[in-house]
């Protein structure tokens, strides 16, 4: 199965992608996670991306397209994949269509996460990420705080620098101006299913599974 999870930052794509990846046994390709790993590793890519990411801006298209082309060309994704955080611009979407054509991929479905900005701002204010394995938690719902050990692996929980309220507002502006219009591109060229992203993790997961069974 090949999926693109599409939607705003903080909309639950990463959490749902992890669940689907475990259940369907196909790789979760998160461009955000790949960039954060590059920043943590101090690579050339990480140095280029760090300031842009922390400020809530997008990393240039040519860089992102090169990364995704390489990953999708690898044998590890032959049985399927879940793309999370890519594409984010029309140029990326068009490049992805060309990559799919080159690789003979015809059956990729788009799942669109629909939720209000207010809910996103509220969620991101409480989002904590495990510094060791990248798992996502809600400080509010789970009684955790920055520095608490990850309930799963004991790694340190941190708040992402780009989750501060001002940067979140900028990321949402970038999403609405640059990324959200891509939905029309996919509605014209392929199959898009929309889920109500405002529900609990379990409810959204069940809704996605029902859509995929159709
Ligand atoms: P995410 O974890 O998906 O919210 O991504 C975190 C940050 O990484 C974004 O705010 C961008 O700065 C950068 N990023 C991730 N994916 C992309 C992409 N497809 N195009 C441009 N920048 C990206």
mmCIF file of C-alpha atoms and ligand atoms in Angstrom:
data_model
loop_
_atom_site.group_PDB
_atom_site.id
_atom_site.type_symbol
_atom_site.label_atom_id
_atom_site.label_comp_id
_atom_site.label_asym_id
_atom_site.label_seq_id
_atom_site.Cartn_x
_atom_site.Cartn_y
_atom_site.Cartn_z
ATOM 1 C CA UNK A 1 0.000 0.000 0.000
ATOM 2 C CA UNK A 2 1.210 3.493 -0.855
ATOM 3 C CA UNK A 3 -0.102 6.471 1.076
ATOM 4 C CA UNK A 4 0.457 10.201 1.265
ATOM 5 C CA UNK A 5 -0.693 11.709 4.567
ATOM 6 C CA UNK A 6 -1.616 15.274 3.805
ATOM 7 C CA UNK A 7 -2.618 18.042 6.212
ATOM 8 C CA UNK A 8 -1.510 20.841 8.513
ATOM 9 C CA UNK A 9 1.400 20.685 10.966
ATOM 10 C CA UNK A 10 0.183 19.196 14.234
ATOM 11 C CA UNK A 11 -2.737 17.537 12.480
ATOM 12 C CA UNK A 12 -1.765 14.043 13.650
ATOM 13 C CA UNK A 13 -0.074 12.774 10.479
ATOM 14 C CA UNK A 14 3.067 11.616 12.279
ATOM 15 C CA UNK A 15 1.160 9.755 14.997
ATOM 16 C CA UNK A 16 -1.153 8.056 12.495
ATOM 17 C CA UNK A 17 1.740 7.249 10.144
ATOM 18 C CA UNK A 18 3.552 5.430 12.949
ATOM 19 C CA UNK A 19 0.479 3.325 13.761
ATOM 20 C CA UNK A 20 -0.167 2.477 10.107
ATOM 21 C CA UNK A 21 3.494 1.731 9.505
ATOM 22 C CA UNK A 22 3.503 -0.842 12.348
ATOM 23 C CA UNK A 23 0.226 -2.434 11.288
ATOM 24 C CA UNK A 24 0.853 -2.534 7.547
ATOM 25 C CA UNK A 25 4.601 -3.197 7.933
ATOM 26 C CA UNK A 26 5.577 -0.556 5.444
ATOM 27 C CA UNK A 27 8.095 2.254 6.026
ATOM 28 C CA UNK A 28 7.051 5.622 7.403
ATOM 29 C CA UNK A 29 8.834 8.302 5.410
ATOM 30 C CA UNK A 30 8.713 11.561 7.368
ATOM 31 C CA UNK A 31 10.688 14.340 5.701
ATOM 32 C CA UNK A 32 10.552 16.317 8.979
ATOM 33 C CA UNK A 33 12.094 13.376 10.916
ATOM 34 C CA UNK A 34 14.764 12.971 8.230
ATOM 35 C CA UNK A 35 15.678 16.642 8.450
ATOM 36 C CA UNK A 36 15.740 16.579 12.263
ATOM 37 C CA UNK A 37 18.063 13.544 12.131
ATOM 38 C CA UNK A 38 20.324 15.479 9.741
ATOM 39 C CA UNK A 39 20.337 18.475 12.113
ATOM 40 C CA UNK A 40 21.146 16.216 15.091
ATOM 41 C CA UNK A 41 23.905 14.525 13.093
ATOM 42 C CA UNK A 42 25.423 17.862 12.048
ATOM 43 C CA UNK A 43 25.468 16.880 8.369
ATOM 44 C CA UNK A 44 25.688 19.351 5.479
ATOM 45 C CA UNK A 45 21.930 18.922 4.916
ATOM 46 C CA UNK A 46 21.280 19.522 8.615
ATOM 47 C CA UNK A 47 23.315 22.727 8.606
ATOM 48 C CA UNK A 48 21.353 24.018 5.612
ATOM 49 C CA UNK A 49 17.974 23.072 7.068
ATOM 50 C CA UNK A 50 18.363 24.019 10.758
ATOM 51 C CA UNK A 51 17.709 27.771 10.659
ATOM 52 C CA UNK A 52 14.861 27.453 8.167
ATOM 53 C CA UNK A 53 13.137 24.756 10.213
ATOM 54 C CA UNK A 54 13.511 26.553 13.511
ATOM 55 C CA UNK A 55 11.975 29.678 11.976
ATOM 56 C CA UNK A 56 9.038 27.702 10.536
ATOM 57 C CA UNK A 57 10.046 28.143 6.880
ATOM 58 C CA UNK A 58 10.179 25.430 4.254
ATOM 59 C CA UNK A 59 13.459 23.830 3.156
ATOM 60 C CA UNK A 60 14.107 24.454 -0.585
ATOM 61 C CA UNK A 61 12.261 22.248 -3.049
ATOM 62 C CA UNK A 62 15.347 20.935 -4.862
ATOM 63 C CA UNK A 63 16.783 19.611 -1.581
ATOM 64 C CA UNK A 64 13.523 17.942 -0.547
ATOM 65 C CA UNK A 65 12.834 16.447 -3.966
ATOM 66 C CA UNK A 66 16.345 14.956 -4.089
ATOM 67 C CA UNK A 67 15.881 13.330 -0.677
ATOM 68 C CA UNK A 68 12.486 11.843 -1.517
ATOM 69 C CA UNK A 69 13.586 10.584 -4.946
ATOM 70 C CA UNK A 70 16.449 8.728 -3.272
ATOM 71 C CA UNK A 71 14.258 7.142 -0.585
ATOM 72 C CA UNK A 72 11.526 6.091 -3.006
ATOM 73 C CA UNK A 73 14.099 4.497 -5.292
ATOM 74 C CA UNK A 74 15.375 2.209 -2.540
ATOM 75 C CA UNK A 75 14.345 -1.485 -2.305
ATOM 76 C CA UNK A 76 13.049 -0.930 1.259
ATOM 77 C CA UNK A 77 9.915 0.793 -0.054
ATOM 78 C CA UNK A 78 9.122 -1.667 -2.839
ATOM 79 C CA UNK A 79 6.120 -3.146 -0.951
ATOM 80 C CA UNK A 80 4.738 0.258 -0.013
ATOM 81 C CA UNK A 81 5.292 3.389 2.063
ATOM 82 C CA UNK A 82 3.612 6.139 4.023
ATOM 83 C CA UNK A 83 4.750 9.623 3.045
ATOM 84 C CA UNK A 84 4.320 12.172 5.838
ATOM 85 C CA UNK A 85 5.171 15.851 5.285
ATOM 86 C CA UNK A 86 5.845 15.629 1.548
ATOM 87 C CA UNK A 87 4.800 17.156 -0.799
ATOM 88 C CA UNK A 88 4.345 20.644 0.638
ATOM 89 C CA UNK A 89 4.567 22.780 -2.528
ATOM 90 C CA UNK A 90 3.222 22.474 -6.052
ATOM 91 C CA UNK A 91 6.754 21.953 -7.350
ATOM 92 C CA UNK A 92 7.206 19.046 -4.923
ATOM 93 C CA UNK A 93 3.842 17.541 -5.931
ATOM 94 C CA UNK A 94 4.718 17.729 -9.623
ATOM 95 C CA UNK A 95 8.154 16.234 -8.960
ATOM 96 C CA UNK A 96 6.521 13.413 -6.977
ATOM 97 C CA UNK A 97 4.187 12.663 -9.873
ATOM 98 C CA UNK A 98 7.262 12.440 -12.139
ATOM 99 C CA UNK A 99 9.084 10.184 -9.629
ATOM 100 C CA UNK A 100 6.032 7.876 -9.466
ATOM 101 C CA UNK A 101 5.922 7.777 -13.265
ATOM 102 C CA UNK A 102 9.644 6.919 -13.455
ATOM 103 C CA UNK A 103 9.215 4.162 -10.850
ATOM 104 C CA UNK A 104 5.975 2.805 -12.355
ATOM 105 C CA UNK A 105 3.887 3.660 -9.257
ATOM 106 C CA UNK A 106 0.200 4.146 -10.063
ATOM 107 C CA UNK A 107 -1.667 3.329 -6.884
ATOM 108 C CA UNK A 108 -0.875 5.993 -4.294
ATOM 109 C CA UNK A 109 -3.767 7.230 -2.141
ATOM 110 C CA UNK A 110 -3.930 10.600 -0.413
ATOM 111 C CA UNK A 111 -5.412 10.905 3.070
ATOM 112 C CA UNK A 112 -6.275 14.462 3.937
ATOM 113 C CA UNK A 113 -6.439 15.449 7.633
ATOM 114 C CA UNK A 114 -9.036 18.135 8.200
ATOM 115 C CA UNK A 115 -8.972 20.199 11.421
ATOM 116 C CA UNK A 116 -9.232 23.782 12.625
ATOM 117 C CA UNK A 117 -6.222 26.006 13.297
ATOM 118 C CA UNK A 118 -7.414 26.605 16.879
ATOM 119 C CA UNK A 119 -7.192 22.873 17.632
ATOM 120 C CA UNK A 120 -3.717 22.709 16.073
ATOM 121 C CA UNK A 121 -2.429 25.651 18.114
ATOM 122 C CA UNK A 122 -3.815 24.035 21.275
ATOM 123 C CA UNK A 123 -2.268 20.637 20.452
ATOM 124 C CA UNK A 124 1.167 21.949 19.527
ATOM 125 C CA UNK A 125 1.400 24.004 22.714
ATOM 126 C CA UNK A 126 1.289 20.666 24.570
ATOM 127 C CA UNK A 127 3.207 18.436 22.143
ATOM 128 C CA UNK A 128 6.301 16.649 23.453
ATOM 129 C CA UNK A 129 8.615 14.539 21.322
ATOM 130 C CA UNK A 130 10.965 11.798 22.477
ATOM 131 C CA UNK A 131 14.532 12.847 21.727
ATOM 132 C CA UNK A 132 15.525 9.179 21.312
ATOM 133 C CA UNK A 133 12.863 7.618 19.082
ATOM 134 C CA UNK A 134 10.763 10.579 17.908
ATOM 135 C CA UNK A 135 7.491 9.316 19.418
ATOM 136 C CA UNK A 136 4.908 12.013 20.027
ATOM 137 C CA UNK A 137 3.058 12.640 23.311
ATOM 138 C CA UNK A 138 0.603 15.181 24.653
ATOM 139 C CA UNK A 139 1.821 16.816 27.866
ATOM 140 C CA UNK A 140 -1.777 17.778 28.637
ATOM 141 C CA UNK A 141 -3.376 14.381 28.131
ATOM 142 C CA UNK A 142 -0.600 12.281 29.637
ATOM 143 C CA UNK A 143 0.576 14.428 32.536
ATOM 144 C CA UNK A 144 4.111 14.784 31.128
ATOM 145 C CA UNK A 145 6.450 17.773 30.950
ATOM 146 C CA UNK A 146 9.651 18.649 29.063
ATOM 147 C CA UNK A 147 12.479 16.548 30.516
ATOM 148 C CA UNK A 148 10.135 13.714 31.624
ATOM 149 C CA UNK A 149 11.319 10.280 30.464
ATOM 150 C CA UNK A 150 9.557 8.893 27.406
ATOM 151 C CA UNK A 151 6.902 6.411 28.678
ATOM 152 C CA UNK A 152 7.979 3.947 25.967
ATOM 153 C CA UNK A 153 11.780 4.059 25.886
ATOM 154 C CA UNK A 154 12.913 6.357 28.726
ATOM 155 C CA UNK A 155 14.484 8.908 26.361
ATOM 156 C CA UNK A 156 14.143 12.608 27.232
ATOM 157 C CA UNK A 157 10.910 14.308 26.150
ATOM 158 C CA UNK A 158 11.445 17.724 24.567
ATOM 159 C CA UNK A 159 9.306 20.443 23.047
ATOM 160 C CA UNK A 160 10.207 21.068 19.399
ATOM 161 C CA UNK A 161 11.674 24.540 18.907
ATOM 162 C CA UNK A 162 9.272 25.171 16.031
ATOM 163 C CA UNK A 163 6.290 24.379 18.290
ATOM 164 C CA UNK A 164 6.478 27.733 20.098
ATOM 165 C CA UNK A 165 3.218 29.672 19.483
ATOM 166 C CA UNK A 166 4.694 32.358 17.213
ATOM 167 C CA UNK A 167 6.447 29.831 14.941
ATOM 168 C CA UNK A 168 3.308 27.677 14.868
ATOM 169 C CA UNK A 169 1.312 30.653 13.560
ATOM 170 C CA UNK A 170 3.898 31.170 10.789
ATOM 171 C CA UNK A 171 3.869 27.446 9.915
ATOM 172 C CA UNK A 172 0.089 27.583 9.646
ATOM 173 C CA UNK A 173 0.316 30.613 7.333
ATOM 174 C CA UNK A 174 2.813 28.715 5.162
ATOM 175 C CA UNK A 175 0.483 25.707 5.194
ATOM 176 C CA UNK A 176 -2.583 27.688 4.091
ATOM 177 C CA UNK A 177 -0.770 29.718 1.416
ATOM 178 C CA UNK A 178 1.535 27.070 -0.067
ATOM 179 C CA UNK A 179 0.554 23.539 0.948
ATOM 180 C CA UNK A 180 -3.248 23.464 1.308
ATOM 181 C CA UNK A 181 -3.793 24.438 -2.384
ATOM 182 C CA UNK A 182 -2.172 21.098 -3.349
ATOM 183 C CA UNK A 183 -5.346 19.372 -2.304
ATOM 184 C CA UNK A 184 -6.931 20.581 -5.524
ATOM 185 C CA UNK A 185 -3.964 19.119 -7.482
ATOM 186 C CA UNK A 186 -4.630 15.702 -5.939
ATOM 187 C CA UNK A 187 -8.386 15.960 -6.274
ATOM 188 C CA UNK A 188 -7.868 16.503 -10.001
ATOM 189 C CA UNK A 189 -5.216 13.827 -10.531
ATOM 190 C CA UNK A 190 -6.053 11.056 -8.071
ATOM 191 C CA UNK A 191 -7.959 9.716 -5.134
ATOM 192 C CA UNK A 192 -8.236 11.832 -1.995
ATOM 193 C CA UNK A 193 -10.016 10.708 1.190
ATOM 194 C CA UNK A 194 -10.624 13.240 3.934
ATOM 195 C CA UNK A 195 -10.687 12.315 7.616
ATOM 196 C CA UNK A 196 -11.825 14.462 10.521
ATOM 197 C CA UNK A 197 -8.462 14.966 12.259
ATOM 198 C CA UNK A 198 -9.934 16.517 15.386
ATOM 199 C CA UNK A 199 -10.895 13.201 17.006
ATOM 200 C CA UNK A 200 -8.821 11.104 19.391
ATOM 201 C CA UNK A 201 -5.872 9.055 18.070
ATOM 202 C CA UNK A 202 -8.010 5.875 18.161
ATOM 203 C CA UNK A 203 -11.007 7.397 16.404
ATOM 204 C CA UNK A 204 -8.907 8.915 13.598
ATOM 205 C CA UNK A 205 -7.007 5.643 13.226
ATOM 206 C CA UNK A 206 -10.256 3.679 12.922
ATOM 207 C CA UNK A 207 -11.608 6.152 10.373
ATOM 208 C CA UNK A 208 -8.446 5.766 8.246
ATOM 209 C CA UNK A 209 -8.592 1.956 8.441
ATOM 210 C CA UNK A 210 -12.217 2.004 7.293
ATOM 211 C CA UNK A 211 -11.307 4.234 4.350
ATOM 212 C CA UNK A 212 -8.443 1.936 3.374
ATOM 213 C CA UNK A 213 -10.691 -1.133 3.438
ATOM 214 C CA UNK A 214 -13.019 0.374 0.839
HETATM 215 P P1 LIG B 1 7.306 18.373 10.061
HETATM 216 O O1 LIG B 1 7.966 17.507 11.071
HETATM 217 O O2 LIG B 1 6.696 17.633 8.921
HETATM 218 O O3 LIG B 1 6.336 19.354 10.702
HETATM 219 O O4 LIG B 1 8.479 19.261 9.389
HETATM 220 C C1 LIG B 1 9.269 20.120 10.195
HETATM 221 C C2 LIG B 1 9.941 21.145 9.315
HETATM 222 O O5 LIG B 1 10.812 20.485 8.371
HETATM 223 C C3 LIG B 1 9.001 21.989 8.449
HETATM 224 O O6 LIG B 1 8.445 23.089 9.145
HETATM 225 C C4 LIG B 1 9.972 22.429 7.347
HETATM 226 O O7 LIG B 1 10.852 23.423 7.824
HETATM 227 C C5 LIG B 1 10.799 21.161 7.130
HETATM 228 N N1 LIG B 1 10.179 20.279 6.124
HETATM 229 C C6 LIG B 1 9.694 19.021 6.315
HETATM 230 N N2 LIG B 1 9.208 18.516 5.176
HETATM 231 C C7 LIG B 1 9.375 19.473 4.237
HETATM 232 C C8 LIG B 1 9.046 19.573 2.858
HETATM 233 N N3 LIG B 1 8.417 18.571 2.201
HETATM 234 N N4 LIG B 1 9.376 20.719 2.204
HETATM 235 C C9 LIG B 1 9.996 21.720 2.831
HETATM 236 N N5 LIG B 1 10.323 21.713 4.128
HETATM 237 C C10 LIG B 1 10.010 20.598 4.840
#
